[in-house]
mmCIF file with all atom_site columns, C-alpha atoms in Angstrom:
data_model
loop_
_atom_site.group_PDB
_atom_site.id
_atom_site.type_symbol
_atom_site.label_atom_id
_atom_site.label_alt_id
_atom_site.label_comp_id
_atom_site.label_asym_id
_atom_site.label_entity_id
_atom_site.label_seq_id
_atom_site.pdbx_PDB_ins_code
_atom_site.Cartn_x
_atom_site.Cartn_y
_atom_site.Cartn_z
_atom_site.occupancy
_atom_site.B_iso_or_equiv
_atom_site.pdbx_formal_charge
_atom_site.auth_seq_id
_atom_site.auth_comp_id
_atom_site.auth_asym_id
_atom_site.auth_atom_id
_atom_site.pdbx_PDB_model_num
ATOM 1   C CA . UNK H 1 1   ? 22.975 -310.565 -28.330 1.00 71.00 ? 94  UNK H CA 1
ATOM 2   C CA . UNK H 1 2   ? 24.857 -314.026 -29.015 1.00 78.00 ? 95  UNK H CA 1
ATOM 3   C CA . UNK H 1 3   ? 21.355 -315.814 -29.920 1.00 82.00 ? 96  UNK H CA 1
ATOM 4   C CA . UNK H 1 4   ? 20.607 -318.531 -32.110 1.00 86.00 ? 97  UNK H CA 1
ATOM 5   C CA . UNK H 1 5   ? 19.294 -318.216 -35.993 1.00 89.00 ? 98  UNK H CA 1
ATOM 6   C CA . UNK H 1 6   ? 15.833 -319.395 -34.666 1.00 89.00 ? 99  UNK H CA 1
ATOM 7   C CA . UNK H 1 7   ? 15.879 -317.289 -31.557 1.00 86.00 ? 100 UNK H CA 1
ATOM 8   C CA . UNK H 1 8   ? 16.892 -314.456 -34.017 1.00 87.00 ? 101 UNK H CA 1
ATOM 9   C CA . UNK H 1 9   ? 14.092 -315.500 -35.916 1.00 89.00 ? 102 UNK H CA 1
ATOM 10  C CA . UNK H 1 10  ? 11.803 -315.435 -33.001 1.00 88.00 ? 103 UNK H CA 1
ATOM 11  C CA . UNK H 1 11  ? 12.922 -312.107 -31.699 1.00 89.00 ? 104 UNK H CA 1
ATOM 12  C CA . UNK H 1 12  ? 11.940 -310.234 -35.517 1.00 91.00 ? 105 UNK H CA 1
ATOM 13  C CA . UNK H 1 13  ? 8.514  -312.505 -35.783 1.00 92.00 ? 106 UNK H CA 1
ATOM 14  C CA . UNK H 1 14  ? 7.629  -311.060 -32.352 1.00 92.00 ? 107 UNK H CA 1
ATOM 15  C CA . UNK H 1 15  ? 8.626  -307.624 -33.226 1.00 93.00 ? 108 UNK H CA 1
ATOM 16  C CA . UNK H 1 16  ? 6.679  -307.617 -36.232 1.00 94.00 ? 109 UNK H CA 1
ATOM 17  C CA . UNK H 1 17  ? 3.502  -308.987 -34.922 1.00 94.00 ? 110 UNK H CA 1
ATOM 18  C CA . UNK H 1 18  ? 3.148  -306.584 -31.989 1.00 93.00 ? 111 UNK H CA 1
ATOM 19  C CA . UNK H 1 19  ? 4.284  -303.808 -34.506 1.00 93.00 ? 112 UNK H CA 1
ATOM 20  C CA . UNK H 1 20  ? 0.846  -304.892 -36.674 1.00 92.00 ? 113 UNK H CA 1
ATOM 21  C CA . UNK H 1 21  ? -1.051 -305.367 -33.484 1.00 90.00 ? 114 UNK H CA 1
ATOM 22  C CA . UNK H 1 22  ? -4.560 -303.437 -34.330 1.00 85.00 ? 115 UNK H CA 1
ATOM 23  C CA . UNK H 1 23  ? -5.335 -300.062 -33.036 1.00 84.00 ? 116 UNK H CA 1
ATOM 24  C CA . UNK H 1 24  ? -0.990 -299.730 -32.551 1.00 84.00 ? 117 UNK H CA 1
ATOM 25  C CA . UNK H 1 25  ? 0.785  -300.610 -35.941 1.00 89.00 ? 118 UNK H CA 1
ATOM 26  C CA . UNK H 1 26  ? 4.114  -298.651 -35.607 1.00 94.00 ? 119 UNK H CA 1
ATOM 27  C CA . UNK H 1 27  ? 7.174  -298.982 -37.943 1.00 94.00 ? 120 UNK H CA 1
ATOM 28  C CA . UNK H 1 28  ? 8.927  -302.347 -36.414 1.00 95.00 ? 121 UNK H CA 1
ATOM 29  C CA . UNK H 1 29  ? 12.268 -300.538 -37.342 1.00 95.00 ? 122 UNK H CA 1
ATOM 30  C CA . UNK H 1 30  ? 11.424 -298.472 -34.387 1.00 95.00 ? 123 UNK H CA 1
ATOM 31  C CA . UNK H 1 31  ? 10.459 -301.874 -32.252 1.00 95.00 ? 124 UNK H CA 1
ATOM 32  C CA . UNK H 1 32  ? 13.632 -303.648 -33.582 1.00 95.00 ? 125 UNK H CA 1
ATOM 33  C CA . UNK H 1 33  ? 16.012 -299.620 -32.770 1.00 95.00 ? 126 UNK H CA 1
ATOM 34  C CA . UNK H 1 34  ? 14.450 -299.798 -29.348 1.00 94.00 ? 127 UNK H CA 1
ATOM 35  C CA . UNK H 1 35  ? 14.808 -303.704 -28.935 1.00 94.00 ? 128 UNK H CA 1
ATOM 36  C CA . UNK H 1 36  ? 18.770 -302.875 -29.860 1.00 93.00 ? 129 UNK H CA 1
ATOM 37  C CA . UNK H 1 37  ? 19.177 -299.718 -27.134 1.00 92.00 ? 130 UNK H CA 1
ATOM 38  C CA . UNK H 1 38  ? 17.970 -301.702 -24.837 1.00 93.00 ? 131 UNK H CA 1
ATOM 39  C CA . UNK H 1 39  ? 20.651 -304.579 -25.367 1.00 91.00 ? 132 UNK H CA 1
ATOM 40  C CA . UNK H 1 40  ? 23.043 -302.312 -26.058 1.00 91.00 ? 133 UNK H CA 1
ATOM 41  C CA . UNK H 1 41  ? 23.017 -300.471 -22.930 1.00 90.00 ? 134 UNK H CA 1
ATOM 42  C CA . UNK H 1 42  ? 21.786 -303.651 -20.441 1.00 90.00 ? 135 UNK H CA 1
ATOM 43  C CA . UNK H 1 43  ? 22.333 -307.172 -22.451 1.00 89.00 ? 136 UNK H CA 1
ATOM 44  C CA . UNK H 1 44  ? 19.084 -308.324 -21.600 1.00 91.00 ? 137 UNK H CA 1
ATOM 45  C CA . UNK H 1 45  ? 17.218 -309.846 -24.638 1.00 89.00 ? 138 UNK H CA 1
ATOM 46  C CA . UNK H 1 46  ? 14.468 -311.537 -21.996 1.00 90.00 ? 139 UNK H CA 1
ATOM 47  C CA . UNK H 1 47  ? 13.787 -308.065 -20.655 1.00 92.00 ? 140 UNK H CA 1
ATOM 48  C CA . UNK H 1 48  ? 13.604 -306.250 -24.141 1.00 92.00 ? 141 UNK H CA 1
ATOM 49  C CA . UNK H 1 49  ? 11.059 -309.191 -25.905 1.00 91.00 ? 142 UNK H CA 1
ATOM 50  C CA . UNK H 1 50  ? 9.182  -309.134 -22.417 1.00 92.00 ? 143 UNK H CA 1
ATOM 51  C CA . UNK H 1 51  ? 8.759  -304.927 -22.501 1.00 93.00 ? 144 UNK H CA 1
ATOM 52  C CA . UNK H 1 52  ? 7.994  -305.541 -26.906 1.00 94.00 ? 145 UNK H CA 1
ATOM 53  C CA . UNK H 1 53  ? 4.019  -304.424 -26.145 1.00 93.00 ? 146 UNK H CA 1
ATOM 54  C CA . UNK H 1 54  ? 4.932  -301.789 -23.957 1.00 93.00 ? 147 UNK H CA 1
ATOM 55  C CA . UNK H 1 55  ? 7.444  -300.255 -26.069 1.00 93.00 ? 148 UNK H CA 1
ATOM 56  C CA . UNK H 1 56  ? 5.296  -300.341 -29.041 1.00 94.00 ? 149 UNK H CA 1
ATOM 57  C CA . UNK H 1 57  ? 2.117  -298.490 -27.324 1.00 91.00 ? 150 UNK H CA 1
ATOM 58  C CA . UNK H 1 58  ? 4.715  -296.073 -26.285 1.00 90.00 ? 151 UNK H CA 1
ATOM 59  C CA . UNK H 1 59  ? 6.241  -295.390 -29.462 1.00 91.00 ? 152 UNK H CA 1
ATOM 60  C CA . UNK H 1 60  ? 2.544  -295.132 -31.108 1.00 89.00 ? 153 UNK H CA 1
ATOM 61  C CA . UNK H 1 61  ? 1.464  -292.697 -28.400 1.00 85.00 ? 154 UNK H CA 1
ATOM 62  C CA . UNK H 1 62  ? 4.130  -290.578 -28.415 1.00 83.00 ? 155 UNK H CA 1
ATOM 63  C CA . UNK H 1 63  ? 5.460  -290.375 -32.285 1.00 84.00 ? 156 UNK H CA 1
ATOM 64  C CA . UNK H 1 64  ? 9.267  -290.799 -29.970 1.00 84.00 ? 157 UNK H CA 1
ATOM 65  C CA . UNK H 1 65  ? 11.704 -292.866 -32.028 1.00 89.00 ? 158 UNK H CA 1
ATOM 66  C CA . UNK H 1 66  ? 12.232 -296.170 -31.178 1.00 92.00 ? 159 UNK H CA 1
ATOM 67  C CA . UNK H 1 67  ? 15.795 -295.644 -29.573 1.00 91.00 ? 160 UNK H CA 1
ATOM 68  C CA . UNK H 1 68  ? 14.819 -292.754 -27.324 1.00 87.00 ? 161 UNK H CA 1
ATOM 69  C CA . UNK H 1 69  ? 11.610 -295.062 -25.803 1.00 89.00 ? 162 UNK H CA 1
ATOM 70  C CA . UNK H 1 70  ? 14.924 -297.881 -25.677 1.00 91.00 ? 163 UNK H CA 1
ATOM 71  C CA . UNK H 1 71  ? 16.406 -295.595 -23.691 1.00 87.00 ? 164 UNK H CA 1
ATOM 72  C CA . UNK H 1 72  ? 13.488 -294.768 -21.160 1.00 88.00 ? 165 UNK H CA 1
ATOM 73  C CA . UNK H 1 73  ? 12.937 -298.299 -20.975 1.00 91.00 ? 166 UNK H CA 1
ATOM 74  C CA . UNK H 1 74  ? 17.094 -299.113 -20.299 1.00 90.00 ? 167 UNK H CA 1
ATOM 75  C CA . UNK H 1 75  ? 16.741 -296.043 -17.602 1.00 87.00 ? 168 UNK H CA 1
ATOM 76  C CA . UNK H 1 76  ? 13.355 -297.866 -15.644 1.00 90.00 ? 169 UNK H CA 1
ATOM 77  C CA . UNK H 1 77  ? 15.465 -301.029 -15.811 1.00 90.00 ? 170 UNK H CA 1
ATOM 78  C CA . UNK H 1 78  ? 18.152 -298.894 -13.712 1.00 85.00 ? 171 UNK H CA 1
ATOM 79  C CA . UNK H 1 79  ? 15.544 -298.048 -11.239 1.00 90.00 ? 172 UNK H CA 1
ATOM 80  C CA . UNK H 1 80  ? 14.531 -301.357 -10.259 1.00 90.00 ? 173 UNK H CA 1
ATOM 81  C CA . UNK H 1 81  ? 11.255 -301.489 -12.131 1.00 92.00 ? 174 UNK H CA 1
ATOM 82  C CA . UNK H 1 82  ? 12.105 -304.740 -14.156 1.00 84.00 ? 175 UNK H CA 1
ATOM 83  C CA . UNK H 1 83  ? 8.731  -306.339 -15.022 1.00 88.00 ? 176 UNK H CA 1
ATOM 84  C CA . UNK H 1 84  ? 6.522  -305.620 -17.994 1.00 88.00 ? 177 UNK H CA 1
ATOM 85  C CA . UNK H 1 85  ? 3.444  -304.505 -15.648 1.00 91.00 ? 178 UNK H CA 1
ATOM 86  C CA . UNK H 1 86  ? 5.799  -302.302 -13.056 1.00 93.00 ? 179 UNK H CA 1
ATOM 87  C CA . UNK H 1 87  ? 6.986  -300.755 -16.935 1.00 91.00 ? 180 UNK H CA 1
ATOM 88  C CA . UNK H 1 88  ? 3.462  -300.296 -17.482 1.00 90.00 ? 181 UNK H CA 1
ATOM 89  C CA . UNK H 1 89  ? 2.405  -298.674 -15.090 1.00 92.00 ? 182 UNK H CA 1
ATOM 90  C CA . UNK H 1 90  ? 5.632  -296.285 -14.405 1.00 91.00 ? 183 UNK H CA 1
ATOM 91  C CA . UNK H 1 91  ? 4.881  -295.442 -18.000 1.00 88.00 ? 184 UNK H CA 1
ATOM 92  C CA . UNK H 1 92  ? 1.333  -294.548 -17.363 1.00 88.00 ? 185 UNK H CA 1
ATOM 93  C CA . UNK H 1 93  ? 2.063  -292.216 -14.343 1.00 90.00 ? 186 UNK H CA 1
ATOM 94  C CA . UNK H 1 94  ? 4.722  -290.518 -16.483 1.00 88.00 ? 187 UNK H CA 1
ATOM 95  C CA . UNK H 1 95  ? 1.857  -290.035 -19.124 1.00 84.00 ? 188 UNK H CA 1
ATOM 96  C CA . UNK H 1 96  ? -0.443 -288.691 -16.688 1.00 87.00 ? 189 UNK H CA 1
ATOM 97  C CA . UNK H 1 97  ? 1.755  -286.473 -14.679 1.00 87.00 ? 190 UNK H CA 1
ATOM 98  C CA . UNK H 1 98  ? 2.742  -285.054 -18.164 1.00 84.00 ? 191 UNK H CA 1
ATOM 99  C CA . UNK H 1 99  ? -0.836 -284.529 -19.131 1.00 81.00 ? 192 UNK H CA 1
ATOM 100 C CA . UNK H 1 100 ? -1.490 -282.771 -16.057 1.00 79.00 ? 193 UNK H CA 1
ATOM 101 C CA . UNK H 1 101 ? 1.628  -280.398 -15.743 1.00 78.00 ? 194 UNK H CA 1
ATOM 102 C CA . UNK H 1 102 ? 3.930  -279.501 -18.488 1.00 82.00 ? 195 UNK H CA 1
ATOM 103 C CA . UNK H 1 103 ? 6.417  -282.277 -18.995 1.00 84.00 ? 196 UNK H CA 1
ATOM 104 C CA . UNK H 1 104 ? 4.989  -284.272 -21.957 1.00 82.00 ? 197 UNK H CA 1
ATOM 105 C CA . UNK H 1 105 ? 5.818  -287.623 -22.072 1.00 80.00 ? 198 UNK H CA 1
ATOM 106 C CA . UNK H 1 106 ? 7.355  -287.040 -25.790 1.00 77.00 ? 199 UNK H CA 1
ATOM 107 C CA . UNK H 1 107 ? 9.542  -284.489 -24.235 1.00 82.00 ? 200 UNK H CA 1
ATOM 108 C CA . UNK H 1 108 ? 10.448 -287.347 -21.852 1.00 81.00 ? 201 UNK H CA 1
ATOM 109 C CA . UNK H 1 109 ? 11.280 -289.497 -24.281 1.00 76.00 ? 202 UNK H CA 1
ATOM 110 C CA . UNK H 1 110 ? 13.997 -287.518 -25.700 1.00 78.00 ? 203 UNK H CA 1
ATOM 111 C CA . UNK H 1 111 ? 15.325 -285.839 -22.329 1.00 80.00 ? 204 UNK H CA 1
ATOM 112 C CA . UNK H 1 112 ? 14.720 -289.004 -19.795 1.00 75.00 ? 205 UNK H CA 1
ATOM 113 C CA . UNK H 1 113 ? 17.938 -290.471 -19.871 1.00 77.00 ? 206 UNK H CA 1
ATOM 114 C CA . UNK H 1 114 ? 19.826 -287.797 -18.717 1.00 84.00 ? 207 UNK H CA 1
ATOM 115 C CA . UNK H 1 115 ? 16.860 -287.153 -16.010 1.00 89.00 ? 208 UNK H CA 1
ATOM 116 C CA . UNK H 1 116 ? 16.207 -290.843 -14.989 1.00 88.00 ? 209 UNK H CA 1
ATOM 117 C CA . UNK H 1 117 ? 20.305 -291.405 -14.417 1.00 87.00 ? 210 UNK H CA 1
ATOM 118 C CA . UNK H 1 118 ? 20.186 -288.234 -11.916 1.00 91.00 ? 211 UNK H CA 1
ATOM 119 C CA . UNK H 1 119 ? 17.785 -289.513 -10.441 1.00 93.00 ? 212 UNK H CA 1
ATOM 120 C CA . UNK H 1 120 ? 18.847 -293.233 -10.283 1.00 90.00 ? 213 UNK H CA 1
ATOM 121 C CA . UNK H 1 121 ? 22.267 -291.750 -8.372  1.00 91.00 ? 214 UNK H CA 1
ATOM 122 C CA . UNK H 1 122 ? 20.111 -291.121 -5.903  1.00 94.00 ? 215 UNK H CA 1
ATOM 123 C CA . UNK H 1 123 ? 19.742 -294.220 -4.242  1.00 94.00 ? 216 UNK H CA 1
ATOM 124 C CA . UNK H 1 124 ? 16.104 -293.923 -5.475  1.00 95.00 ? 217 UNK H CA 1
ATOM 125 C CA . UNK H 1 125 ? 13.966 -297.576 -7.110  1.00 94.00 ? 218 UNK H CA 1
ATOM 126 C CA . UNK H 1 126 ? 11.284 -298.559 -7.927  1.00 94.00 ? 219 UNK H CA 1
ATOM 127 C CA . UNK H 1 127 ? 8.168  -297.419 -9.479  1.00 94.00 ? 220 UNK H CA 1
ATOM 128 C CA . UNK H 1 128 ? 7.427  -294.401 -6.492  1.00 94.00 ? 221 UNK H CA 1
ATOM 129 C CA . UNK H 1 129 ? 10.839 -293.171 -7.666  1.00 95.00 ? 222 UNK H CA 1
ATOM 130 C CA . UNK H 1 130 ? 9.526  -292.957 -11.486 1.00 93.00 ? 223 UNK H CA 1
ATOM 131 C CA . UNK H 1 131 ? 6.418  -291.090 -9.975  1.00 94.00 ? 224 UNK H CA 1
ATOM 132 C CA . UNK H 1 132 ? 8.598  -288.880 -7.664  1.00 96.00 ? 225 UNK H CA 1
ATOM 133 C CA . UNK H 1 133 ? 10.903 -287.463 -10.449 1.00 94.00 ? 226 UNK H CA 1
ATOM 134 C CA . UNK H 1 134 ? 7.610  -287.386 -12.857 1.00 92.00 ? 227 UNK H CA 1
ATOM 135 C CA . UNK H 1 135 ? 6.186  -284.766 -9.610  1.00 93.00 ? 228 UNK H CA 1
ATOM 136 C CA . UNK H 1 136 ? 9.607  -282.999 -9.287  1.00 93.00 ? 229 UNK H CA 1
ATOM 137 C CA . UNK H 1 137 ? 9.736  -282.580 -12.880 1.00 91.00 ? 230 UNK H CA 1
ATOM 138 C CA . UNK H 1 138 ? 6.336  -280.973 -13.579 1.00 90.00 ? 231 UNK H CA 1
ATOM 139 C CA . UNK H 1 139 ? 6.907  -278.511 -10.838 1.00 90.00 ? 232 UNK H CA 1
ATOM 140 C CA . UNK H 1 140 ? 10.279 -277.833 -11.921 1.00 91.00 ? 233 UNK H CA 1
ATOM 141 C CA . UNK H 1 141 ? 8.763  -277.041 -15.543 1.00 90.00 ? 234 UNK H CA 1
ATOM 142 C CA . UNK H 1 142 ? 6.205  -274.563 -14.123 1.00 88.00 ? 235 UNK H CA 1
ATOM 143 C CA . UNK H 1 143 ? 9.523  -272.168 -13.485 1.00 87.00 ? 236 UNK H CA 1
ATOM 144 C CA . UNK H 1 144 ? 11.378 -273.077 -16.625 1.00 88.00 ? 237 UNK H CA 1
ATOM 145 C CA . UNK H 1 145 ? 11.772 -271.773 -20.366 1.00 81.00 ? 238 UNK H CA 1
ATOM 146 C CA . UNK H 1 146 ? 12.003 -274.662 -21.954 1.00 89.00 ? 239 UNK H CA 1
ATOM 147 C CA . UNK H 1 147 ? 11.995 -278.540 -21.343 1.00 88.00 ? 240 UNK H CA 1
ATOM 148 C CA . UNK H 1 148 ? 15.547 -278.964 -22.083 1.00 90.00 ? 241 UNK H CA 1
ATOM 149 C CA . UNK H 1 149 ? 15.948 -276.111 -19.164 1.00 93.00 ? 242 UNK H CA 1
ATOM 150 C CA . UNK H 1 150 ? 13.510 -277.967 -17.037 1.00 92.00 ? 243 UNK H CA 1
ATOM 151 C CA . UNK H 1 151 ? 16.265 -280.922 -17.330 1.00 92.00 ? 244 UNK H CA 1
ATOM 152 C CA . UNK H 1 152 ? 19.053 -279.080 -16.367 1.00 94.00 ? 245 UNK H CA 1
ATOM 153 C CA . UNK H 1 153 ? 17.527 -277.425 -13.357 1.00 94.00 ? 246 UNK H CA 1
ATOM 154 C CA . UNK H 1 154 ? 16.637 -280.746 -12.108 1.00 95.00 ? 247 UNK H CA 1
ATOM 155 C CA . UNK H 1 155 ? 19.854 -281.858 -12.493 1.00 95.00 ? 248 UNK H CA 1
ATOM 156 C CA . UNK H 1 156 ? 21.498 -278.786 -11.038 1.00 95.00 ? 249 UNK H CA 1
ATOM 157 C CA . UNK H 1 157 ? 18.923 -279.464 -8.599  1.00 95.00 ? 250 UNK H CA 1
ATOM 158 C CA . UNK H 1 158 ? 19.486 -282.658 -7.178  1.00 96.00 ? 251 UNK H CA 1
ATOM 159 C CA . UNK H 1 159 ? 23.549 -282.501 -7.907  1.00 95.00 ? 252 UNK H CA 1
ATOM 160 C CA . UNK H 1 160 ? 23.371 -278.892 -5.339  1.00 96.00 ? 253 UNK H CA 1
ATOM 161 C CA . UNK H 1 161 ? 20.707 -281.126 -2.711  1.00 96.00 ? 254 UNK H CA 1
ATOM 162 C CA . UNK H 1 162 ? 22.820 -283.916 -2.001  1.00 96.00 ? 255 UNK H CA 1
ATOM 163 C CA . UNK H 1 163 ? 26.359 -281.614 -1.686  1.00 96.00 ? 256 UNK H CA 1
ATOM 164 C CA . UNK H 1 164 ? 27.715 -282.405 1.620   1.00 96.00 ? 257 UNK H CA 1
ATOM 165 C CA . UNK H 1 165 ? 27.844 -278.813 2.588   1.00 97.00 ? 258 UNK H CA 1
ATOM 166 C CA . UNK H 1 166 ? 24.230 -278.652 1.661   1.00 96.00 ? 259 UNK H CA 1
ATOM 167 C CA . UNK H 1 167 ? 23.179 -281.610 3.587   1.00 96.00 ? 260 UNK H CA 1
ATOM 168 C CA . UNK H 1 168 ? 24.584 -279.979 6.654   1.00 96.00 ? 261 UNK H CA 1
ATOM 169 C CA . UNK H 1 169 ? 23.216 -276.166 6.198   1.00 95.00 ? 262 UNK H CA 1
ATOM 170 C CA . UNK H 1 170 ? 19.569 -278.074 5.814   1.00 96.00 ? 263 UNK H CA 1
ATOM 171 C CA . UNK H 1 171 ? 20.161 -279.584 9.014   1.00 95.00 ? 264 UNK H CA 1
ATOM 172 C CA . UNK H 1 172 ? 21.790 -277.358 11.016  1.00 95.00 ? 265 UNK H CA 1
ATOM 173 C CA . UNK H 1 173 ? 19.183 -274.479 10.210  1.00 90.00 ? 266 UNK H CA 1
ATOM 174 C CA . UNK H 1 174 ? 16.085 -276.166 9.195   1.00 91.00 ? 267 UNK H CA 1
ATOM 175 C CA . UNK H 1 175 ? 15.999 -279.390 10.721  1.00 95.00 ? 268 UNK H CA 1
ATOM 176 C CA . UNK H 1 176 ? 15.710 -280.939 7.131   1.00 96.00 ? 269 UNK H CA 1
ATOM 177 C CA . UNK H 1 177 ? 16.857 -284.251 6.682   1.00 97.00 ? 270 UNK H CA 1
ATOM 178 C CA . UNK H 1 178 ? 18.288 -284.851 2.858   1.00 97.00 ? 271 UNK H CA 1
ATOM 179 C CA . UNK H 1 179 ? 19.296 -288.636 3.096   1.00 97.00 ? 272 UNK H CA 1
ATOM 180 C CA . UNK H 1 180 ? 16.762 -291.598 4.633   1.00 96.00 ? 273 UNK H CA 1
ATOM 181 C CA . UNK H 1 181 ? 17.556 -291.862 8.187   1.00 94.00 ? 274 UNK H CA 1
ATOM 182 C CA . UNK H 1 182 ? 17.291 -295.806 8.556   1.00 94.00 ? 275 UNK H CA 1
ATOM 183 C CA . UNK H 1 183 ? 19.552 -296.066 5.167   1.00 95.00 ? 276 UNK H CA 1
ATOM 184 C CA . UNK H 1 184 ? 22.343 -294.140 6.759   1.00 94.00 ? 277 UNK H CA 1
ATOM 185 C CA . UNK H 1 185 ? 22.279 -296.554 9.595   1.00 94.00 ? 278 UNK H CA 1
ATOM 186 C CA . UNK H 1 186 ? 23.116 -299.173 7.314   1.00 95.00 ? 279 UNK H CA 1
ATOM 187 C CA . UNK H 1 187 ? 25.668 -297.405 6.350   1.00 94.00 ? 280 UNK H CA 1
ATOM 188 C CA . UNK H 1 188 ? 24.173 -296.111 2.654   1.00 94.00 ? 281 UNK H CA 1
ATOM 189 C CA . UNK H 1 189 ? 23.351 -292.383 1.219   1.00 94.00 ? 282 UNK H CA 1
ATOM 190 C CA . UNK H 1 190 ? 19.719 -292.556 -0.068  1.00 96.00 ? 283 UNK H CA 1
ATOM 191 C CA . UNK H 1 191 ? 17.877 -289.606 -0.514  1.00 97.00 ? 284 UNK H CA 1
ATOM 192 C CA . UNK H 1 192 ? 14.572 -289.070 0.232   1.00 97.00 ? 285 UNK H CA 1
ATOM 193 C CA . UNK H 1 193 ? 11.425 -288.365 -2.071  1.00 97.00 ? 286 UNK H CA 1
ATOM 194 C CA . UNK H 1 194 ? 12.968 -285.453 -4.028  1.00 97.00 ? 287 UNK H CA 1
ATOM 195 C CA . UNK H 1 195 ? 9.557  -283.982 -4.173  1.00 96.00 ? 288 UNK H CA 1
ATOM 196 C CA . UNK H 1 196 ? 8.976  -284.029 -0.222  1.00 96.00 ? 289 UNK H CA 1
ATOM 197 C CA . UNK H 1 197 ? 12.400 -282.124 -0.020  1.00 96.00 ? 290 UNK H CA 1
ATOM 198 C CA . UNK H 1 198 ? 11.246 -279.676 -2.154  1.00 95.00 ? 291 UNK H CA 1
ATOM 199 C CA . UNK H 1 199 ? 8.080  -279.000 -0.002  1.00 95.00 ? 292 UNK H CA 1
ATOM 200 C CA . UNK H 1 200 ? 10.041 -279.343 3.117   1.00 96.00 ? 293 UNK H CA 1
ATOM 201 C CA . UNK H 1 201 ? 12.127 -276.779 2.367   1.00 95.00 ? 294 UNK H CA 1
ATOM 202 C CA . UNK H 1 202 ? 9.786  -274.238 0.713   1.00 93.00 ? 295 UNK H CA 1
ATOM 203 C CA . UNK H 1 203 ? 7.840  -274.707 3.898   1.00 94.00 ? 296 UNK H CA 1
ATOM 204 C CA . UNK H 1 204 ? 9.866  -274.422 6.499   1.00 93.00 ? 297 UNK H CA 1
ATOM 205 C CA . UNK H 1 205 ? 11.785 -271.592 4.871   1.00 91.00 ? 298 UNK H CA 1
ATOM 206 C CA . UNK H 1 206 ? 8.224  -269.835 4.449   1.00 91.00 ? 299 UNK H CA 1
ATOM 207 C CA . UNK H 1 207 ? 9.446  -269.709 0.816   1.00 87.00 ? 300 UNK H CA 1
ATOM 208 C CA . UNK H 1 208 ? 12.691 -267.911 0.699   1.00 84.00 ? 301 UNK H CA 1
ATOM 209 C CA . UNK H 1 209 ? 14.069 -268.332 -2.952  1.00 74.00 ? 302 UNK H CA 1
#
């Protein structure tokens, strides 16, 4: 990270006292691996010490190593959601969602890269993006195996929406826009909410597999 003995110093106090924090206490091995996937993959030290309680409740509450929540937390980054309460609460809705469905946020922790960079291609940010793939992902799940094939599907998924040729059969016989309107004026491919596709489309094709 090119920091100082002391910040280096500060950095592993920090890790260790919000690894002991009471009613959390997690292995700060698992802090420090997700403190390291985190600069690894973005370079920013300010981000990782700032996310240090979030990762650690996360870690706790999901037995996920420490790399894999480094990675979920590199992935939100990628998305736009860049301060510890956005984190937070992207986190939360992921939990929830995952409660609620089938998708468990443990599952997440080992699969979300591959999910959040699909989605991130997208055009998608923010923290309604998180909660949009969370939605797509649980209903996804509902007609899947596995998790693992959940992942794919909504990769296959979203890779098949935005194909050109797709884009203009959606049109052209539903009326079903695939990329934000205003965003193309400017010139930029953003799809819309993946999960309001997926409703459009079941709907208006009174739903034809």
């Amino acid at each position: 990270a090119d920091i100082s003995r002391d910040k280096a110093k500060e950095l592993k106090d920090e890790i260790n006292a919000v690894s002991n924090t009471k009613g959390l206490r997690i292995d700060p091995s698992e802090a420090t691996a997700a403190v390291e996937e985190i600069l690894t993959k973005t370079g920013d030290l300010e981000y990782a010490i700032a996310n240090l309680p979030n990762i650690a409740a996360v870690i706790q509450a999901t037995g996920a190593g420490g790399a894999d929540i480094g990675s979920i937390f590199t992935e939100l980054k990628k998305l736009g959601v860049e301060n510890q309460k956005a984190a937070m609460m992207a986190i939360d809705t992921l939990n929830i969602q995952g409660k609620e469905g089938a998708f468990r946020l443990s599952s997440l922790a080992k699969e979300g890269p591959k999910i959040f960079a699909a989605y991130a291609a997208t055009g998608r940010q923010g923290t309604q993006a998180v909660t949009e793939l969370g939605a797509a992902l649980q209903i996804i799940m509902r007609g899947a195996g596995s998790e693992p094939e959940a992942v794919t599907a909504f990769e296959a998924l979203i890779r098949d929406i935005t194909r050109p040729e797709t884009v203009k059969k959606l049109k052209e016989i539903g009326g079903i826009q695939v990329f934000e309107p205003e965003e193309l004026k400017k010139g930029r491919e953003v799809m819309r909410s993946l999960p309001a596709l997926m409703e459009e489309i079941v709907t208006k094709s009174k739903g034809l597999s």
